[in-house]
Coordinates of C-alpha atoms in Angstrom, one line a residue:
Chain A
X1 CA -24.9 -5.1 31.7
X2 CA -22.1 -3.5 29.6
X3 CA -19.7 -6.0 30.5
X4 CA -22.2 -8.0 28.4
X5 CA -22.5 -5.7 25.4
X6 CA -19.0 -5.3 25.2
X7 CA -17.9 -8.8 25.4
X8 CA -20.4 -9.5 22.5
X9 CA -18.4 -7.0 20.0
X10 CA -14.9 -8.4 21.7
X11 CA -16.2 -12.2 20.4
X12 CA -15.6 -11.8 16.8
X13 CA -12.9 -9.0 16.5
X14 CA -11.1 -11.2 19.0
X15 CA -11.8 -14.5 16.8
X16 CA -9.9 -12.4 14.0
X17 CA -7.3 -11.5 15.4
X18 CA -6.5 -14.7 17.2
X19 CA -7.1 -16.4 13.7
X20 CA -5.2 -13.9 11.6
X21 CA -2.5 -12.1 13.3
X22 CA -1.9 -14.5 15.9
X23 CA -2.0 -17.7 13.9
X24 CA -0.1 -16.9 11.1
X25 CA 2.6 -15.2 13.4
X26 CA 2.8 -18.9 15.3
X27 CA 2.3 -20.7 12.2
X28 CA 5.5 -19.4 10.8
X29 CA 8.0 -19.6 13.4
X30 CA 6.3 -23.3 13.8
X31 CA 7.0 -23.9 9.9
X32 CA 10.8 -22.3 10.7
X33 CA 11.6 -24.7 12.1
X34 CA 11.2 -28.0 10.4
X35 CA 13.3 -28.8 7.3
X36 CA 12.5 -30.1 3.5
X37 CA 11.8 -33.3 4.9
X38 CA 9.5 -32.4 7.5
X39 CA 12.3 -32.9 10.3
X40 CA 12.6 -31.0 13.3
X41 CA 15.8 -29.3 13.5
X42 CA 17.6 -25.8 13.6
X43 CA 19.6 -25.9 9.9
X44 CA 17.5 -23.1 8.5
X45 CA 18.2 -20.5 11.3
X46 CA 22.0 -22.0 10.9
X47 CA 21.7 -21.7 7.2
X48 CA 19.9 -18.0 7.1
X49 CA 23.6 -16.9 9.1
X50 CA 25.7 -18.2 5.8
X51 CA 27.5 -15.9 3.6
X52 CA 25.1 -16.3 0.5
X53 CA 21.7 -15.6 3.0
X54 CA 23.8 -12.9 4.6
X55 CA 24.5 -11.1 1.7
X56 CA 21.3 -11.2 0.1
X57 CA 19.9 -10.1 3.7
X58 CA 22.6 -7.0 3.6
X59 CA 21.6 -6.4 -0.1
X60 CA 17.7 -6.2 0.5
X61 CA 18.5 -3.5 3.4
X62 CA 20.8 -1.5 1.5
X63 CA 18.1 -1.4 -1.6
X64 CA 15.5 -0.2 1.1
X65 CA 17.6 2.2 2.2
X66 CA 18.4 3.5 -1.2
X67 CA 15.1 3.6 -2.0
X68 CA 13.7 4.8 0.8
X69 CA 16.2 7.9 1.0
X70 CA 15.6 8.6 -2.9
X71 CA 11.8 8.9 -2.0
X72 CA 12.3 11.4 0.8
X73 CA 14.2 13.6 -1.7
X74 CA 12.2 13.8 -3.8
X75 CA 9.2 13.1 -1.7
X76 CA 9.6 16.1 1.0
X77 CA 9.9 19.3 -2.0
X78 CA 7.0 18.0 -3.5
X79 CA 4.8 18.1 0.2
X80 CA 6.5 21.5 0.7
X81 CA 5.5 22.5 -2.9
X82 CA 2.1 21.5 -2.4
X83 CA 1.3 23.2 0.8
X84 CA 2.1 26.2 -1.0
X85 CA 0.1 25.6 -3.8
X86 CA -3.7 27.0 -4.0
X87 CA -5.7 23.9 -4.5
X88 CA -3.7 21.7 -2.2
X89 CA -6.6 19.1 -1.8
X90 CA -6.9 18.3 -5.5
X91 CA -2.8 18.1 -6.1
X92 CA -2.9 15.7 -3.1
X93 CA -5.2 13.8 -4.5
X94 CA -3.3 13.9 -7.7
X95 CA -0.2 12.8 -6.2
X96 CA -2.1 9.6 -4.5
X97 CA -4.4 8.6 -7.7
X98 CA -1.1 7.1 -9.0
X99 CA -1.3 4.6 -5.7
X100 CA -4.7 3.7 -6.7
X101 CA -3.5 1.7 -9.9
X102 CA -2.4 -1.8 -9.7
X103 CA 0.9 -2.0 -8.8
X104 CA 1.3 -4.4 -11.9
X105 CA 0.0 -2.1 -14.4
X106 CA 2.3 0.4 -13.8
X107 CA 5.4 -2.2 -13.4
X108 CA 4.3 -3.3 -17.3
X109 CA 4.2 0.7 -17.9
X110 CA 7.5 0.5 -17.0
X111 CA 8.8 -2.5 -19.1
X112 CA 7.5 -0.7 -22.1
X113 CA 8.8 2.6 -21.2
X114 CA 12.5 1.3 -20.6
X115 CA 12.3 -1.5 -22.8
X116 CA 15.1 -1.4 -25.5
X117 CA 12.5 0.6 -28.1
X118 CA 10.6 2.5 -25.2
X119 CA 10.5 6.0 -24.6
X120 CA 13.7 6.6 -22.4
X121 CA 15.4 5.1 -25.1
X122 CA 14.2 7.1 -27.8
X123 CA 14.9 10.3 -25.8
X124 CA 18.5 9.3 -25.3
X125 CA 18.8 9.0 -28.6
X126 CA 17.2 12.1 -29.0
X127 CA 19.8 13.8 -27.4
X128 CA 22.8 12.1 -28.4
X129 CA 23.7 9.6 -25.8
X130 CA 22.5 6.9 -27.8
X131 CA 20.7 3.5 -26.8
X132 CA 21.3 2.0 -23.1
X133 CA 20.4 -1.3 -21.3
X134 CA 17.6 0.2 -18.8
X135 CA 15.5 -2.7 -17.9
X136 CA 17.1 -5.1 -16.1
X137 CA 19.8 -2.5 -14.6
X138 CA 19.7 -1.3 -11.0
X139 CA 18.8 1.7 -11.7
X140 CA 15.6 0.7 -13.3
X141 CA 15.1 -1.3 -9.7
X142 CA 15.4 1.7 -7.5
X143 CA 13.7 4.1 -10.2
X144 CA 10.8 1.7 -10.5
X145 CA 10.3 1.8 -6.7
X146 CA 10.5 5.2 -5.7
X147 CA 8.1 5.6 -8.1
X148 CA 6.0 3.0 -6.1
X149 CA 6.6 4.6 -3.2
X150 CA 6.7 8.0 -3.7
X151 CA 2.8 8.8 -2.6
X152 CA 3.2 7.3 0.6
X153 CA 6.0 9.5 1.7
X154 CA 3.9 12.5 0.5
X155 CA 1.3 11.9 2.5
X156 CA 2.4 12.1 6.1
X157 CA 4.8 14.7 5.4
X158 CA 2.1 16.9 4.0
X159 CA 0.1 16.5 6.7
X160 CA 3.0 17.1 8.8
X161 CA 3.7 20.1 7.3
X162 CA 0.1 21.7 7.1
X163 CA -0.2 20.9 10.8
X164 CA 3.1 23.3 11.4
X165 CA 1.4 26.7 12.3
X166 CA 2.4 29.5 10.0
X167 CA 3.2 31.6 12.8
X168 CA 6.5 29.7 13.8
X169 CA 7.8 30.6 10.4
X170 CA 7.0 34.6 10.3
X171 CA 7.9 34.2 13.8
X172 CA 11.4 32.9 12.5
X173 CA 11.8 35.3 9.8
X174 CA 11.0 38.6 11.9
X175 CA 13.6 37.6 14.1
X176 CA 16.8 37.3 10.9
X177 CA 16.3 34.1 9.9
X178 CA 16.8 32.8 6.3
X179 CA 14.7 30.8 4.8
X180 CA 17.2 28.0 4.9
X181 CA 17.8 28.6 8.6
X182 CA 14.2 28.5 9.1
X183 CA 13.9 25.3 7.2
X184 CA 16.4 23.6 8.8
X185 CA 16.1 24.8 12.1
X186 CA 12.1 25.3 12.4
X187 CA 10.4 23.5 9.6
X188 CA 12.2 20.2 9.3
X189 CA 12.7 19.4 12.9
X190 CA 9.1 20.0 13.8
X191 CA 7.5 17.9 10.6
X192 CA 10.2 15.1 11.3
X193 CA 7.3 12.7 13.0
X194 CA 5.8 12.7 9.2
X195 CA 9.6 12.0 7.7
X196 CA 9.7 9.3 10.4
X197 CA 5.6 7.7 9.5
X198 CA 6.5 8.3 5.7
X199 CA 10.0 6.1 5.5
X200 CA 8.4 3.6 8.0
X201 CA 5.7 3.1 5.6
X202 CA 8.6 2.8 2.3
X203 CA 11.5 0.9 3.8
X204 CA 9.2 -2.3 5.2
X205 CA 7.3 -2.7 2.2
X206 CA 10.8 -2.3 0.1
X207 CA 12.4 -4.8 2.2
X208 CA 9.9 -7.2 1.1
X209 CA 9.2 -6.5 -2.9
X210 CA 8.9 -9.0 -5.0
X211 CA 7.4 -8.6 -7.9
X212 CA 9.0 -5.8 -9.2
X213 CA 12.5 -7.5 -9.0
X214 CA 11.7 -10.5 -11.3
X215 CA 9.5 -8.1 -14.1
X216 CA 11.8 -4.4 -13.9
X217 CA 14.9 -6.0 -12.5
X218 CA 15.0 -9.3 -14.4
X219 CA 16.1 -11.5 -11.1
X220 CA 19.6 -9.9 -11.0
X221 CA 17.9 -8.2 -7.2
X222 CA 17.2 -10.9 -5.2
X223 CA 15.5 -9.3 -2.2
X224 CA 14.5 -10.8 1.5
X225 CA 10.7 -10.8 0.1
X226 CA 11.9 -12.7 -3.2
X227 CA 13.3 -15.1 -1.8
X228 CA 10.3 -16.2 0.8
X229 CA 8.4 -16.2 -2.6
X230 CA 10.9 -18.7 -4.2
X231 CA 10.8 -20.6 -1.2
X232 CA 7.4 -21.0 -0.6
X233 CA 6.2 -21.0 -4.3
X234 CA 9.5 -22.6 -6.4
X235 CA 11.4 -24.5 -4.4
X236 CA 8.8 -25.7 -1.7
X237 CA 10.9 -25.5 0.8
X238 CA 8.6 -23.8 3.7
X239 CA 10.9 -24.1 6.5
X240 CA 13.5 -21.8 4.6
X241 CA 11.4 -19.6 3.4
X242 CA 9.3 -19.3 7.5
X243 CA 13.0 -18.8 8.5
X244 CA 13.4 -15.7 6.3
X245 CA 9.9 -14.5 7.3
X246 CA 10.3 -14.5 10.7
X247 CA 13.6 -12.5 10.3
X248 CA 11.1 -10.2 8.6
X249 CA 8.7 -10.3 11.2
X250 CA 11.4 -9.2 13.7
X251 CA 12.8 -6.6 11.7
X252 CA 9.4 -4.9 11.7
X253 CA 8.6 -5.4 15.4
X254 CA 11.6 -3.6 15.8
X255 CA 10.9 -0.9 13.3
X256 CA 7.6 -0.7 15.3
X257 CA 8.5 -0.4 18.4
X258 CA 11.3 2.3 17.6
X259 CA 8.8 4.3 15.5
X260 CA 6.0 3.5 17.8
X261 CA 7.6 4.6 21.2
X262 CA 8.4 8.0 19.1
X263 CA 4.8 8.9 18.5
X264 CA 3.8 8.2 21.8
X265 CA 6.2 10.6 22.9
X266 CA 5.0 12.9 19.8
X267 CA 1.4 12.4 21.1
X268 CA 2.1 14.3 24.3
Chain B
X1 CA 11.6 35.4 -5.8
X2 CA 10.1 35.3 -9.0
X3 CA 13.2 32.8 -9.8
X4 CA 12.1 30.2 -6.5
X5 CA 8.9 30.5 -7.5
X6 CA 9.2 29.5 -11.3
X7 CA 12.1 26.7 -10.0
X8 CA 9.4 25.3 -7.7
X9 CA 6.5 25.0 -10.6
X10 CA 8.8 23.4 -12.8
X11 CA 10.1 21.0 -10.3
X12 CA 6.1 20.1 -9.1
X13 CA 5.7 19.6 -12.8
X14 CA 8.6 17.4 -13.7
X15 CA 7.3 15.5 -10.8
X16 CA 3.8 15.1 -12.1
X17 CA 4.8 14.0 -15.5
X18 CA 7.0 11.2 -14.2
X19 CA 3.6 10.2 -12.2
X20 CA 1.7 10.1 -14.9
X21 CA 3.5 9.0 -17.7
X22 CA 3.6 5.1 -17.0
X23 CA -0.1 5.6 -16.9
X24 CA -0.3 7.7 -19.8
X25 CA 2.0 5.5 -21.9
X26 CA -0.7 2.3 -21.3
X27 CA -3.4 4.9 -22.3
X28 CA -1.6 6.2 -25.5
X29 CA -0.5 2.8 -27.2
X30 CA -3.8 1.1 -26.1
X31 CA -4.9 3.0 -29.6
X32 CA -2.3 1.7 -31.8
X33 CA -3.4 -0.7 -34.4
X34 CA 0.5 -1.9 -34.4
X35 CA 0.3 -4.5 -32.4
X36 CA 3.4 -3.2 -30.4
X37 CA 4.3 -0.4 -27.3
X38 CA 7.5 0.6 -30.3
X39 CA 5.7 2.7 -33.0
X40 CA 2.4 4.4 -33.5
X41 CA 1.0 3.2 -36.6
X42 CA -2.8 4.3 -36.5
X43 CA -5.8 4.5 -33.9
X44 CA -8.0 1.4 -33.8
X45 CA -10.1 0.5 -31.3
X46 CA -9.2 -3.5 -31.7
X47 CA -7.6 -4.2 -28.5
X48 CA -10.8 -3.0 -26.6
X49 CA -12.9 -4.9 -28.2
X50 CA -10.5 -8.1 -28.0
X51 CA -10.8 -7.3 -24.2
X52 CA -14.6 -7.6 -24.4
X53 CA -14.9 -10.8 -26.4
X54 CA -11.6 -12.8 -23.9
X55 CA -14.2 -14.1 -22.0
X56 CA -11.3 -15.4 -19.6
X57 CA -10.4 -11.9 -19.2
X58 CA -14.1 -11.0 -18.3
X59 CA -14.2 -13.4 -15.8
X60 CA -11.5 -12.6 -14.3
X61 CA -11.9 -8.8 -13.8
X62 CA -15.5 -10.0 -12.9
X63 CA -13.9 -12.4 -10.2
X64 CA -11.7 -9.3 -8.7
X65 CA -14.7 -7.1 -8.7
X66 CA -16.6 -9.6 -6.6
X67 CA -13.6 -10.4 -4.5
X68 CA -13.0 -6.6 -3.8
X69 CA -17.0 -5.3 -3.1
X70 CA -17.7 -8.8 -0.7
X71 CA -14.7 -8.4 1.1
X72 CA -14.7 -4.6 1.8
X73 CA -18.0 -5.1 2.9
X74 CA -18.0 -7.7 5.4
X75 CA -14.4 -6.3 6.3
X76 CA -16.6 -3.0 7.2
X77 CA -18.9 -4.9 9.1
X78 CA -16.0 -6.8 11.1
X79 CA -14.3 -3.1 11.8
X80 CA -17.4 -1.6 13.0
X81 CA -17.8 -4.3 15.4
X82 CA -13.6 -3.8 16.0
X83 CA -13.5 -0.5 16.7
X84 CA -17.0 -0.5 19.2
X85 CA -15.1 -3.5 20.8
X86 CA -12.2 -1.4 21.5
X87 CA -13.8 1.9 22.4
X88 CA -15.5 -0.7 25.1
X89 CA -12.6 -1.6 26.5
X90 CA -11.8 0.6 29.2
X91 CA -7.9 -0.4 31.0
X92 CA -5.7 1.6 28.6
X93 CA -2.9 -1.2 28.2
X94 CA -5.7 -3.6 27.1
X95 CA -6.6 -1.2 24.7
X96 CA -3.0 -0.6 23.7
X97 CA -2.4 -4.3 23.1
X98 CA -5.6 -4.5 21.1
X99 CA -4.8 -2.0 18.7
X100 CA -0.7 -2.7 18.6
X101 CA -2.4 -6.3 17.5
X102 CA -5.0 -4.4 15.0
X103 CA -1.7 -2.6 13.1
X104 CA 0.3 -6.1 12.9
X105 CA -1.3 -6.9 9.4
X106 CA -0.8 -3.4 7.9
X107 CA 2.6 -3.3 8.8
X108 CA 3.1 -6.6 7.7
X109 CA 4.7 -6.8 4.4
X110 CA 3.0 -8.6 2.0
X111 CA 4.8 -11.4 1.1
X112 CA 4.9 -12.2 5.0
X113 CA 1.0 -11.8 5.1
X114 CA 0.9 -14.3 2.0
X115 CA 3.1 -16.8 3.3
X116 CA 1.8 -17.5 6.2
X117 CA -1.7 -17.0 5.4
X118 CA -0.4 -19.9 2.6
X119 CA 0.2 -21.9 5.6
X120 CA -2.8 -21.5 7.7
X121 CA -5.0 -22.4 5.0
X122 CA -3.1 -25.5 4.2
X123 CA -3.2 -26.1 7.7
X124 CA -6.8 -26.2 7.8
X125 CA -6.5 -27.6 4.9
X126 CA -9.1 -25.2 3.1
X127 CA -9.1 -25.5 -1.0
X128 CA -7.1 -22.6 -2.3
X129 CA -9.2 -20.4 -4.8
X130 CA -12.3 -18.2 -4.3
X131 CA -12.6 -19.0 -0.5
X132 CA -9.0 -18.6 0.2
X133 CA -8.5 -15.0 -1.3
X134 CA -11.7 -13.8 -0.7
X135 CA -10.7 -14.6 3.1
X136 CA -7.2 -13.6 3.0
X137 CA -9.1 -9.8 1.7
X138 CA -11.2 -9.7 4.2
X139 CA -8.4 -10.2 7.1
X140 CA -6.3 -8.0 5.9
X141 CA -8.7 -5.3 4.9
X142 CA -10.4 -5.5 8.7
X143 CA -7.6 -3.5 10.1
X144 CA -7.4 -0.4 8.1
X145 CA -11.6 -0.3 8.7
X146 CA -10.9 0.0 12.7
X147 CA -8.4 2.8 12.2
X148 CA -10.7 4.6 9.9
X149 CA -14.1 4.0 12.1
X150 CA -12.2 4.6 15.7
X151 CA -11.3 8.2 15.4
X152 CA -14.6 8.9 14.8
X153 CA -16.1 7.1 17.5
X154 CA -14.2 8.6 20.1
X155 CA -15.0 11.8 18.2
X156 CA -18.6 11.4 19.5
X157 CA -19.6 12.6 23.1
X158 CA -20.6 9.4 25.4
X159 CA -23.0 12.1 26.7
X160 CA -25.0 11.2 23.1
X161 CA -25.7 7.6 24.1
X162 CA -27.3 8.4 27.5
X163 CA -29.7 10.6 26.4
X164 CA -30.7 8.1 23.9
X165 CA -30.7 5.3 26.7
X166 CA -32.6 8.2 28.9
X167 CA -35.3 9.0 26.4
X168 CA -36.2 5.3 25.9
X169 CA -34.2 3.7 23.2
X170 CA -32.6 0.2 23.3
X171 CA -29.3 -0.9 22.8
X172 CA -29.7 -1.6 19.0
X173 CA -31.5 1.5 18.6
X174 CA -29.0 3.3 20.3
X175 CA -26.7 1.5 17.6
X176 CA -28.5 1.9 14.4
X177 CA -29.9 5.4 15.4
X178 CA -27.3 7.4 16.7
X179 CA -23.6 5.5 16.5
X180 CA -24.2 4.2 13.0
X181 CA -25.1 7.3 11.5
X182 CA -22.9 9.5 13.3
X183 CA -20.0 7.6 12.5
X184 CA -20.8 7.1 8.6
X185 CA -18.3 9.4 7.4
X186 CA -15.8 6.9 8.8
X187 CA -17.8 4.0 7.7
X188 CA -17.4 5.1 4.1
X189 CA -13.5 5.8 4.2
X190 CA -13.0 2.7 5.7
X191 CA -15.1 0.8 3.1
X192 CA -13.2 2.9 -0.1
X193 CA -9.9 2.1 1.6
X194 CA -10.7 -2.0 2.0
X195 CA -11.9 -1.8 -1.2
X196 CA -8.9 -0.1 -3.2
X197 CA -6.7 -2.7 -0.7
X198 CA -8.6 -5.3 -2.1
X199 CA -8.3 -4.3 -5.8
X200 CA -4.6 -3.2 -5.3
X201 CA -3.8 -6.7 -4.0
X202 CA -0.8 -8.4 -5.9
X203 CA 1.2 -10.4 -3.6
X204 CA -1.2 -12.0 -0.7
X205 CA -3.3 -13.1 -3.5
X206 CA -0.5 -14.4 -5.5
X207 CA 0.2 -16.8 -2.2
X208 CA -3.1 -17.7 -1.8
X209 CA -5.1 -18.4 -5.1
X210 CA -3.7 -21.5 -6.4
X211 CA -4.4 -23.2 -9.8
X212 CA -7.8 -22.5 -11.0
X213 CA -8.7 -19.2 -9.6
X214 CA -6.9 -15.5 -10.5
X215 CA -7.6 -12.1 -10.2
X216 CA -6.6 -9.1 -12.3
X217 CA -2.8 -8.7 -11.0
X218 CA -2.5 -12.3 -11.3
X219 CA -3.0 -12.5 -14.4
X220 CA -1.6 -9.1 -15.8
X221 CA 1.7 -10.6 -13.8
X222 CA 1.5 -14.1 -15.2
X223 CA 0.7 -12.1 -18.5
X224 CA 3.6 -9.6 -18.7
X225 CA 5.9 -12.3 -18.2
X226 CA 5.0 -14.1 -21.0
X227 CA 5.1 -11.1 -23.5
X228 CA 2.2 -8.6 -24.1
X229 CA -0.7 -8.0 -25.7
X230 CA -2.2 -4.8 -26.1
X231 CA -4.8 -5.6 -24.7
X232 CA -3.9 -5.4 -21.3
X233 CA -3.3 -1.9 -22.5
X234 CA -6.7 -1.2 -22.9
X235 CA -7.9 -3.4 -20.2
X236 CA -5.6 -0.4 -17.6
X237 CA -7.2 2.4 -19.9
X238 CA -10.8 1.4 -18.7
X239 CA -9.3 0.8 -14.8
X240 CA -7.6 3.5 -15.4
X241 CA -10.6 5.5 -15.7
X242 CA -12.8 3.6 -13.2
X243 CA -9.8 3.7 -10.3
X244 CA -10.1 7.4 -11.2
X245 CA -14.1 7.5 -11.1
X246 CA -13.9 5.8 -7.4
X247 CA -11.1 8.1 -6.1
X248 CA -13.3 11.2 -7.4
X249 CA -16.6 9.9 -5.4
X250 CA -14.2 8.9 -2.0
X251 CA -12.5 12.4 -2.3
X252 CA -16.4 14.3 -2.9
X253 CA -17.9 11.9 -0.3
X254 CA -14.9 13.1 2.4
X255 CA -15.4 16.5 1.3
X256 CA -19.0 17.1 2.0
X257 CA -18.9 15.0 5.2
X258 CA -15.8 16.7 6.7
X259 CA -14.4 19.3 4.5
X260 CA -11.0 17.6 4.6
X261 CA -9.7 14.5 3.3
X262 CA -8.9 12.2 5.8
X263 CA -5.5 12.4 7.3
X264 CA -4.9 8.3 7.9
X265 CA -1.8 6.6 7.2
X266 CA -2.3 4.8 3.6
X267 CA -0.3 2.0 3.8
X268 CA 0.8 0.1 0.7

């Protein structure tokens, strides 16, 4: 009798997820492998290992790591700041209204704001340093992003750090500690699972951006996700662009199962 | 102290003016009667009313609105069914696979999600537009609804069901009358979360929508590109204020159900 029932709620959550997560998954490494013309053959995977696809490969990691490691900066103070603040709740929820916008709204925000008669400009003039190219630059890029991203690295390390009992830390203190000593050996080890959740959720989506490379940086990034775009959208050329994708697809089953084995671990 | 205490305000503060001043920059210029994001010239009220009479516009923030409330809702239904399906399942590596399957497509980036979701629908050769997106929505939303719903129904006691089965009730009694309600709470976040996926979407529904059909980010994309209109300006005032609207009801609806907002992962 329950073997019934249950089968009945397996039938269309399986049927999802065999046409959705499994499908796609096949679909693509399928797609990898046939070329322009519709020919079976390897050249993609032989052409994702040449300089140009290598570089741009090494280029989309070291943007994600940039970026990711700029939001944790400035990410973690802000959690900390928060949990000592007296209306947590509603600053959280400040911090994550920002998220809630479409991601395109705020990119155009930005072209305005760093455009050559925006706002930044005007305050560099302001204060004497006179009229820079901002759009378009790297920095714009990473600035842009981290901005993007910024909510999602609060967020687990808040909850992180409001799961730490406040014990630990008085605990620390009566016994000499500093506060620095107690942050770095009490605090910051014990909220790490939430560093670790918050720059999983940053660096796979940053690996991938697109659109904020063509409209903040102006196509001089040219990251892993822009380029599946171009090769699915421009160019037509599937196989390529399947051949990047599953390169992505691996990186995050990797990511996963790192990250994933960890919070098992935390679990217990 | 006094010092680490004023450092720490200002730092929070410089931290929520950078949030909010992309969103606050749209707001302030969608007044100006210049034409421009450069120079204030004098409050008008033109650009909202060009938004109301671009019928094109209309239709398509009515087209994203439809998109965003049909797919969160039969995404809800599909998680419900998910999440009973895999509280059912009783060998814990089943159970493990199941759910490491449920996480692939929030994981996923984006543009991977797009892609291939490009292909499958080619595949089955489905007419990109309406169908295709509003499908694309719903498979990606279904995930997030399981993670939200499944907490909760482990929450409640097995120990609730037999007395229900005991005291007479049948299986979809049991379901309507005492899982249903007792995991709404869960229900609801899951809903507001597919829902503010669904209007956050830029990049699956960029792969998937082809010629005739667009939604909001779409076009706003398609639109910066091309130059601006202040209109869009006004157009992210009044989402502006409706995002802000939905967040407030989510945030009072978590509150009175659970005192606490919820503590899930929100992916981008």
């Amino acid at each position: 009798m329950t073997s019934r029932a249950r089968n009945l709620y397996l039938v269309p959550y399986l049927l999802w997820i065999v046409l959705f997560v499994i499908a796609p998954i096949v679909l693509i490494v399928y797609y990898s492998l046939f070329d322009v013309e519709g020919q079976f053959t390897f050249s993609n995977y032989v052409k994702f290992f040449t300089p140009v696809y290598m570089k741009m490969t090494l280029n989309s990691f070291w943007y994600a790591f940039l970026i990711t490691l700029w939001s944790l900066l400035i990410a973690y103070p802000t959690a900390y700041l928060i949990t000592k603040t007296k209306h947590k709740q509603l600053w959280l929820l400040l911090v994550i209204l920002p998220s809630w916008i479409n991601l395109l709204l705020k990119a155009y925000a930005f072209i305005g704001l760093f455009g050559t008669y925006g706002f930044a400009n005007g305050f560099l003039e302001l204060i004497g340093i006179g009229t820079q190219q901002i759009l378009f630059t790297d920095f714009s890029f990473i600035f842009v992003s981290v901005y993007i991203f910024i909510p999602f690295m609060v967020l687990p390390i808040f909850n992180a750090l409001e799961e730490l009992p406040p014990s630990l830390i008085y605990a620390s203190r009566d016994l000499g500690a500093s506060a620095w000593t107690t942050f770095r050996r009490v605090v910051f080890p014990l909220t790490l699972n939430g560093v670790k959740a918050g720059c999983q959720a940053v660096f796979i989506p940053a690996l991938s951006l697109f659109m904020i490379t063509r409209l903040i940086a102006g196509n001089r990034v040219i990251t892993l996700g822009t380029a599946i775009e171009q090769h699915f959208l421009v160019t037509q050329d599937w196989g390529m662009g399947a051949t990047i994708a599953v390169f992505l697809v691996l990186v995050m089953a990797l990511i996963m199962i790192v990250t994933g084995g960890r919070k098992a671990r935390g679990a217990k | 102290m006094r010092r680490g205490i004023k450092w720490s305000k200002l730092y929070l503060a410089a931290v929520f003016i950078i949030l909010y001043a992309p969103i606050f920059y749209l707001m302030f210029y969608s007044f100006n009667s210049g034409g421009s994001m450069r120079e204030f010239e004098s409050f008008t009220l033109e650009w909202y009313g060009e938004v109301f009479s671009d019928t094109r516009l209309l239709i398509i923030v009515l087209n994203t609105l439809v998109i965003a409330l049909l797919s969160s809702l039969i995404s809800t239904i599909l998680g419900i069914i998910g999440a009973l399906a895999i509280r059912q399942v009783r060998r814990l590596q089943s159970k493990q696979t199941l759910l490491s399957l449920n996480n692939v497509l929030i994981v996923s980036p984006d543009v991977i999600i797009g892609a291939s979701f490009l292909i499958l629908f080619t595949m089955i050769g489905l007419q990109l537009g309406f169908s295709s997106v509003l499908i694309s929505h719903i498979a990606f939303s279904v995930p997030i609804v399981v993670l939200m719903v499944l907490p909760k129904l482990e929450e409640m006691s097995p120990t609730l069901i037999d007395a229900a089965r005991d005291l007479g009730a049948s299986r979809w009694e049991v379901l309507t009358k005492v899982t249903l309600p007792f995991i709404k709470p869960g229900i609801f976040a899951g809903f507001f979360m597919a829902l503010t996926y669904s209007l956050d979407d830029f990049a699956v529904t960029f792969f998937v929508t082809g010629n005739g059909f667009s939604t909001l980010s779409v076009e706003i994309y398609s639109r910066a590109r091309h130059g601006v209109s202040l209109s869009i300006n006004a157009l992210s005032t009044l989402l502006f204020l409706f995002t802000a609207l939905l967040v407030v009801g989510y945030y009072f609806i978590n509150r009175r159900t659970n005192n606490k907002p919820s503590n899930a992962e929100v992916g981008p």
